[in-house]
Amino acid sequence: MSMTSRLVSALVLTTALVTPSLAYAQADQNSAPQQPPSGPELGNPAPAQPVDGVDQGDAGQGNTATADAAEEAAAPEISAPGGDIIVTGRRSRNVVKASNQVISVLSAEEIARTGEGDIAGALGRVTGLSVVGNGLVYVRGLGDRYSLALLNGSPLPSPEPLRRVVPLDIFPTGVIASSLVQKSYSVNYPGEFGGGVINLTTKAVPKESFLSIGGGGSVDTETTGDIGYSYYGSKSDWTGFDNGERDLSPELKDYFASGSQVNNDVALGRRVGATLVNARNAVVQRVRDLPPGYSVNITGGTSFEVGDATLGVIAAAGFSNKWRNREVVQQTSNSSDLALNTDFTRVNTDNHIIANGLIGLGAEFGDNKIRWTNLYIRDTVKQTRLGIGRRFVSSVTADYLQQDTAWYERQLINSQVVAELRPTPELSVDVRGGYANSQREAPNEFGFEYVRTNVGDPQTRDLFINNLNGNSGTANVAFSDLNEDLWSGGIDVSYKVTPDLSLTVGGVYSDTKRVSSRRAFTFRASSSFPAGAAVLRPDLLLQPDLVLGVNTDSSGRPTPLVGGIDLIETDTGSPKFEGKLRNYAGYGKINWQATDALSIDAGVRFEKARQSVEAVQVFSTPTALPDSPTLRKEYWLPAATITYQVQPDLQVRLSASKTIARPQFRELIYQPFFDPDSNRQYLGNPLLTDSQLYNAEARVEWYFAPDQRLSLSGFYKKIKNPIESYVFTLSDDLITSYANAPEAQLYGAEVELQKYFDLGASGGWFADRRAVVVANYTYSNSKLKVGADDQVAIYPQAAATSATDFFRDGAPLTGQSDHLVNLQLGLENTERLSQQTILLNFASNRVVSRGLNGTEPLPDVIEKPGITLDVVLREGIQVRGKEVELKFEARNLLRTRHQEYQDNGTNRIQINSYDVGRVFSLSAGITF
């Protein structure tokens, strides 16, 4: 029997079905027939002009019209702010080469080669990028707070309580046409640009009608067919939508609306508490054979002529349902010798359901394009956890049995309009407007703890009992709700003064509002609680009669009160908060082709922002609220990139810029929050302020043949007031909070190679094949700079305190790996769809959480990502005149474990470690 792991599996998404393109045998057919890019006109750069009699291009052997045509056909769809990515077209039609910034682009073809089902997994193959936790993308070792995610050039809200950046694992690859990663800052992007920006472009309307249908299934060697745990919930849970069984009871709704406090009204608390627990939401059941995962998707589009205009529509829908089972070892220690405080083993079973839909409408008339895109994603996890362990500070003999049931709904709705207008050949006007809403609901987060003493009374010592007194048994429930609205708009105006000089100005407005609440309760038994009831399962332990108390017998005659369980709200100080961020920005920049070989892109951005987080009073009798911080900041953010073309196929880039990073909303509120994924508790710090980053980069790029390149770069970042986590103890519990460290530095180097080898000379099976090698390596080194005289602001302390009490000089930034390696080795047929790819990924150890920094500091918590090895096979076969794509995926063939630990050189404890299974998937799809 193979047991397994925990909810970090929320990033396993649908095995997206990708089918071949009409233009390229290996491209994503859902993106075909190809449409010219809807944002910057990547497919139509300015005409190339010869330099010293040589036409500029990619091929080291000299450019040809055929190579140009191939590059133009392969140009991915990119919709980004600030005008054209390709400004002059003199260097090349290759997007990466012709851009005036340091970028990487994952086209539909490259995403398909990875076989990944979500965009976070595909981005993990990009140079300098790593995926941490649930779809959080780190750029060059900088945490997710230093990354910026955009959809078609517009900002996105996050459904996550602990961050403002959207996790990218919720985006299926089937709705994404391209992913652009820009690592050098340009002023047309928002100033919150620490490591880089990730701009996702959704599929645009096609030139020709098509319909693609696909489906697939998967098995996990640590899950499928093994024993797991679940609870009933509701009949519709398999869809990811609750049928109303989890709606708040009328009594609880009335309580929330009344402003009353159950802590001051025992009768009210019992009336509410009697309605909360039942067999559907609190009884854990064993599932003998966990089922395999499956996914289905459909995409279609068409276009038609109306007068001089072309109108089109594209629609896509997808659904996936998967299970993941993990056996997790979680240990804690509060002492530098790592003597155990707690030692638990938990089995976590997650049922992860994804539903997504996209509808896009587009119009083209002349050189003008208008696109209206609507995206819906719903990501649901039905989680059940069952664990047993010991608390050595309480008892060296007692066993503690814990069970948790939860339902997490994440939802993203995005609607945006982009108009790219070209009134004259010299003038372009891009207008963007969007509304996005993200939600996270977690009703009925139940947690129960039963205790088996193993000593004492022979009648009870072998039984797990729950006395509901906090020492020998607990019962808790929480109701969480997060809603975030984001309105955004912008305009970019570019004017080509001369063929060699372009001026661009723009203005942007965004308004984010987040309301988050978490109402947490605990049950406490009264003195009349019957001891025999302590052995009952949760729904019987908290049945209405026991909660309300019974004072009559079966005949209605009065008797002494039996039962009576009080409901206590555990956080009456700040259960709800409202966060706002309003940002106004304007920028101006030039792009100047100074000579045939030298181009300069430079500009400055001004940002004025007001960020606030306020605790919301939820009780009619006011309670003391934590401080409500308000940050009003203005910044001038300059940026410049110089590109020098040494030879037609060799160029050098130099860039420098200043950017910022703002605190997350929850980091600013002194409100407790428990993260079940990491098993950690958090408290915010209202004294946080913005971080400022100073960035520099040098890069050499050699494009020795079409679509082939070798690049080498070095980068440096100085961060003033970086926001870092630290750990302290509160009532013997380890709590994670945040503070501005004095300074941090990050530097490193990247090397990237993409090379094809023609195998046609070998004949036979290799006649129409080529070998593909895509390799990249990133080295980075980071360190905090903390001096003896440096101070930090810690809440609720009245005065600043020494920074060395919380941070260690020379410690690396959290989430940063010194070494990142990606390697793709493949064979592909140049005439039809046939691909065989081996993918290898390595990330070195990284700090995921700080250790307690006391007189004898505890070591940091280290994650060991290790090496992962995947294989993806794609083959097209003819069925009744239609090509059907078959795809086989084998993931984690080395069975690399997930490991988070603390190690002092003598002892090691496992903070969050479990086995990860091999996953085998098979899918098929057809396009009409």
PDB file of C-alpha atoms in Angstrom, residues 365-471:
ATOM      1  CA  PHE A 365     -10.152  46.613 -40.360  1.00  0.00           C
ATOM      2  CA  GLY A 366      -7.192  47.900 -42.250  1.00  0.00           C
ATOM      3  CA  ASP A 367      -4.238  48.006 -39.873  1.00  0.00           C
ATOM      4  CA  ASN A 368      -6.519  48.291 -36.832  1.00  0.00           C
ATOM      5  CA  LYS A 369      -7.410  45.484 -34.444  1.00  0.00           C
ATOM      6  CA  ILE A 370      -9.873  45.254 -31.581  1.00  0.00           C
ATOM      7  CA  ARG A 371     -10.086  42.276 -29.267  1.00  0.00           C
ATOM      8  CA  TRP A 372     -12.472  41.516 -26.416  1.00  0.00           C
ATOM      9  CA  THR A 373     -11.350  38.596 -24.273  1.00  0.00           C
ATOM     10  CA  ASN A 374     -13.282  36.957 -21.455  1.00  0.00           C
ATOM     11  CA  LEU A 375     -11.655  34.301 -19.297  1.00  0.00           C
ATOM     12  CA  TYR A 376     -13.103  32.184 -16.505  1.00  0.00           C
ATOM     13  CA  ILE A 377     -11.108  29.790 -14.316  1.00  0.00           C
ATOM     14  CA  ARG A 378     -12.368  27.879 -11.302  1.00  0.00           C
ATOM     15  CA  ASP A 379      -9.897  25.860  -9.259  1.00  0.00           C
ATOM     16  CA  THR A 380     -11.307  23.731  -6.425  1.00  0.00           C
ATOM     17  CA  VAL A 381      -9.583  21.465  -3.920  1.00  0.00           C
ATOM     18  CA  LYS A 382     -11.526  19.100  -1.705  1.00  0.00           C
ATOM     19  CA  GLN A 383      -9.029  18.234   1.012  1.00  0.00           C
ATOM     20  CA  THR A 384      -9.000  15.616   3.726  1.00  0.00           C
ATOM     21  CA  ARG A 385      -6.138  15.144   6.175  1.00  0.00           C
ATOM     22  CA  LEU A 386      -5.696  12.441   8.783  1.00  0.00           C
ATOM     23  CA  GLY A 387      -2.619  12.426  10.988  1.00  0.00           C
ATOM     24  CA  ILE A 388      -1.172  10.918  14.125  1.00  0.00           C
ATOM     25  CA  GLY A 389       1.765  12.077  16.179  1.00  0.00           C
ATOM     26  CA  ARG A 390       3.149  13.234  19.486  1.00  0.00           C
ATOM     27  CA  ARG A 391       3.752  16.485  21.327  1.00  0.00           C
ATOM     28  CA  PHE A 392       6.775  15.971  23.504  1.00  0.00           C
ATOM     29  CA  VAL A 393       6.333  19.224  25.434  1.00  0.00           C
ATOM     30  CA  SER A 394       2.906  18.031  26.616  1.00  0.00           C
ATOM     31  CA  SER A 395       3.357  14.281  27.018  1.00  0.00           C
ATOM     32  CA  VAL A 396       5.988  11.761  26.010  1.00  0.00           C
ATOM     33  CA  THR A 397       3.475   8.927  25.890  1.00  0.00           C
ATOM     34  CA  ALA A 398       0.229  10.340  24.460  1.00  0.00           C
ATOM     35  CA  ASP A 399      -0.752   9.998  20.812  1.00  0.00           C
ATOM     36  CA  TYR A 400      -2.655  12.793  19.089  1.00  0.00           C
ATOM     37  CA  LEU A 401      -5.024  11.985  16.236  1.00  0.00           C
ATOM     38  CA  GLN A 402      -5.881  14.930  13.983  1.00  0.00           C
ATOM     39  CA  GLN A 403      -8.415  15.090  11.188  1.00  0.00           C
ATOM     40  CA  ASP A 404      -9.107  18.049   8.938  1.00  0.00           C
ATOM     41  CA  THR A 405     -11.679  18.514   6.182  1.00  0.00           C
ATOM     42  CA  ALA A 406     -11.809  21.519   3.892  1.00  0.00           C
ATOM     43  CA  TRP A 407     -13.141  22.837   0.612  1.00  0.00           C
ATOM     44  CA  TYR A 408     -11.111  25.541  -1.152  1.00  0.00           C
ATOM     45  CA  GLU A 409     -12.615  27.407  -4.099  1.00  0.00           C
ATOM     46  CA  ARG A 410     -10.435  29.733  -6.177  1.00  0.00           C
ATOM     47  CA  GLN A 411     -12.014  31.611  -9.025  1.00  0.00           C
ATOM     48  CA  LEU A 412     -10.814  34.156 -11.572  1.00  0.00           C
ATOM     49  CA  ILE A 413     -13.029  36.144 -13.938  1.00  0.00           C
ATOM     50  CA  ASN A 414     -11.322  38.464 -16.391  1.00  0.00           C
ATOM     51  CA  SER A 415     -12.796  40.673 -19.103  1.00  0.00           C
ATOM     52  CA  GLN A 416     -10.664  43.050 -21.125  1.00  0.00           C
ATOM     53  CA  VAL A 417     -10.782  45.054 -24.323  1.00  0.00           C
ATOM     54  CA  VAL A 418      -7.693  45.902 -26.334  1.00  0.00           C
ATOM     55  CA  ALA A 419      -7.771  48.260 -29.303  1.00  0.00           C
ATOM     56  CA  GLU A 420      -4.637  48.592 -31.415  1.00  0.00           C
ATOM     57  CA  LEU A 421      -5.177  51.434 -33.817  1.00  0.00           C
ATOM     58  CA  ARG A 422      -2.907  52.619 -36.626  1.00  0.00           C
ATOM     59  CA  PRO A 423      -4.362  55.943 -37.879  1.00  0.00           C
ATOM     60  CA  THR A 424      -1.277  56.583 -40.013  1.00  0.00           C
ATOM     61  CA  PRO A 425       1.841  54.541 -40.817  1.00  0.00           C
ATOM     62  CA  GLU A 426       3.770  56.670 -38.318  1.00  0.00           C
ATOM     63  CA  LEU A 427       1.213  56.785 -35.497  1.00  0.00           C
ATOM     64  CA  SER A 428      -0.057  53.928 -33.363  1.00  0.00           C
ATOM     65  CA  VAL A 429      -2.501  54.145 -30.464  1.00  0.00           C
ATOM     66  CA  ASP A 430      -3.112  51.223 -28.122  1.00  0.00           C
ATOM     67  CA  VAL A 431      -5.990  51.412 -25.631  1.00  0.00           C
ATOM     68  CA  ARG A 432      -6.599  48.807 -22.923  1.00  0.00           C
ATOM     69  CA  GLY A 433      -9.322  48.453 -20.357  1.00  0.00           C
ATOM     70  CA  GLY A 434     -10.134  45.574 -18.094  1.00  0.00           C
ATOM     71  CA  TYR A 435     -11.997  44.285 -15.093  1.00  0.00           C
ATOM     72  CA  ALA A 436     -10.928  41.239 -13.153  1.00  0.00           C
ATOM     73  CA  ASN A 437     -12.361  39.567 -10.097  1.00  0.00           C
ATOM     74  CA  SER A 438     -10.777  36.846  -8.011  1.00  0.00           C
ATOM     75  CA  GLN A 439     -12.368  34.959  -5.167  1.00  0.00           C
ATOM     76  CA  ARG A 440     -11.361  32.382  -2.637  1.00  0.00           C
ATOM     77  CA  GLU A 441     -13.939  30.743  -0.426  1.00  0.00           C
ATOM     78  CA  ALA A 442     -13.204  28.156   2.251  1.00  0.00           C
ATOM     79  CA  PRO A 443     -16.373  27.299   4.171  1.00  0.00           C
ATOM     80  CA  ASN A 444     -16.355  24.702   6.937  1.00  0.00           C
ATOM     81  CA  GLU A 445     -12.622  24.276   7.539  1.00  0.00           C
ATOM     82  CA  PHE A 446     -12.954  21.696  10.294  1.00  0.00           C
ATOM     83  CA  GLY A 447     -10.158  20.486  12.538  1.00  0.00           C
ATOM     84  CA  PHE A 448     -10.528  17.857  15.284  1.00  0.00           C
ATOM     85  CA  GLU A 449      -7.944  16.456  17.658  1.00  0.00           C
ATOM     86  CA  TYR A 450      -8.404  13.303  19.741  1.00  0.00           C
ATOM     87  CA  VAL A 451      -5.946  12.111  22.388  1.00  0.00           C
ATOM     88  CA  ARG A 452      -4.927   8.591  23.417  1.00  0.00           C
ATOM     89  CA  THR A 453      -3.057   8.670  26.721  1.00  0.00           C
ATOM     90  CA  ASN A 454      -1.625   5.117  26.551  1.00  0.00           C
ATOM     91  CA  VAL A 455      -1.354   5.218  30.366  1.00  0.00           C
ATOM     92  CA  GLY A 456      -3.708   5.465  33.334  1.00  0.00           C
ATOM     93  CA  ASP A 457      -7.266   4.177  33.339  1.00  0.00           C
ATOM     94  CA  PRO A 458      -7.345   0.792  31.549  1.00  0.00           C
ATOM     95  CA  GLN A 459     -10.831   1.549  30.215  1.00  0.00           C
ATOM     96  CA  THR A 460      -9.810   4.694  28.352  1.00  0.00           C
ATOM     97  CA  ARG A 461      -6.039   4.639  27.882  1.00  0.00           C
ATOM     98  CA  ASP A 462      -6.309   2.775  24.540  1.00  0.00           C
ATOM     99  CA  LEU A 463      -9.111   4.975  23.208  1.00  0.00           C
ATOM    100  CA  PHE A 464      -8.875   8.234  21.329  1.00  0.00           C
ATOM    101  CA  ILE A 465     -11.025  10.706  23.235  1.00  0.00           C
ATOM    102  CA  ASN A 466     -11.983  14.325  22.714  1.00  0.00           C
ATOM    103  CA  ASN A 467     -13.035  16.117  25.890  1.00  0.00           C
ATOM    104  CA  LEU A 468     -13.272  19.442  24.037  1.00  0.00           C
ATOM    105  CA  ASN A 469     -11.258  21.169  26.745  1.00  0.00           C
ATOM    106  CA  GLY A 470      -8.197  22.204  24.742  1.00  0.00           C
ATOM    107  CA  ASN A 471      -5.856  19.804  26.558  1.00  0.00           C
TER     108      ASN A 471
END
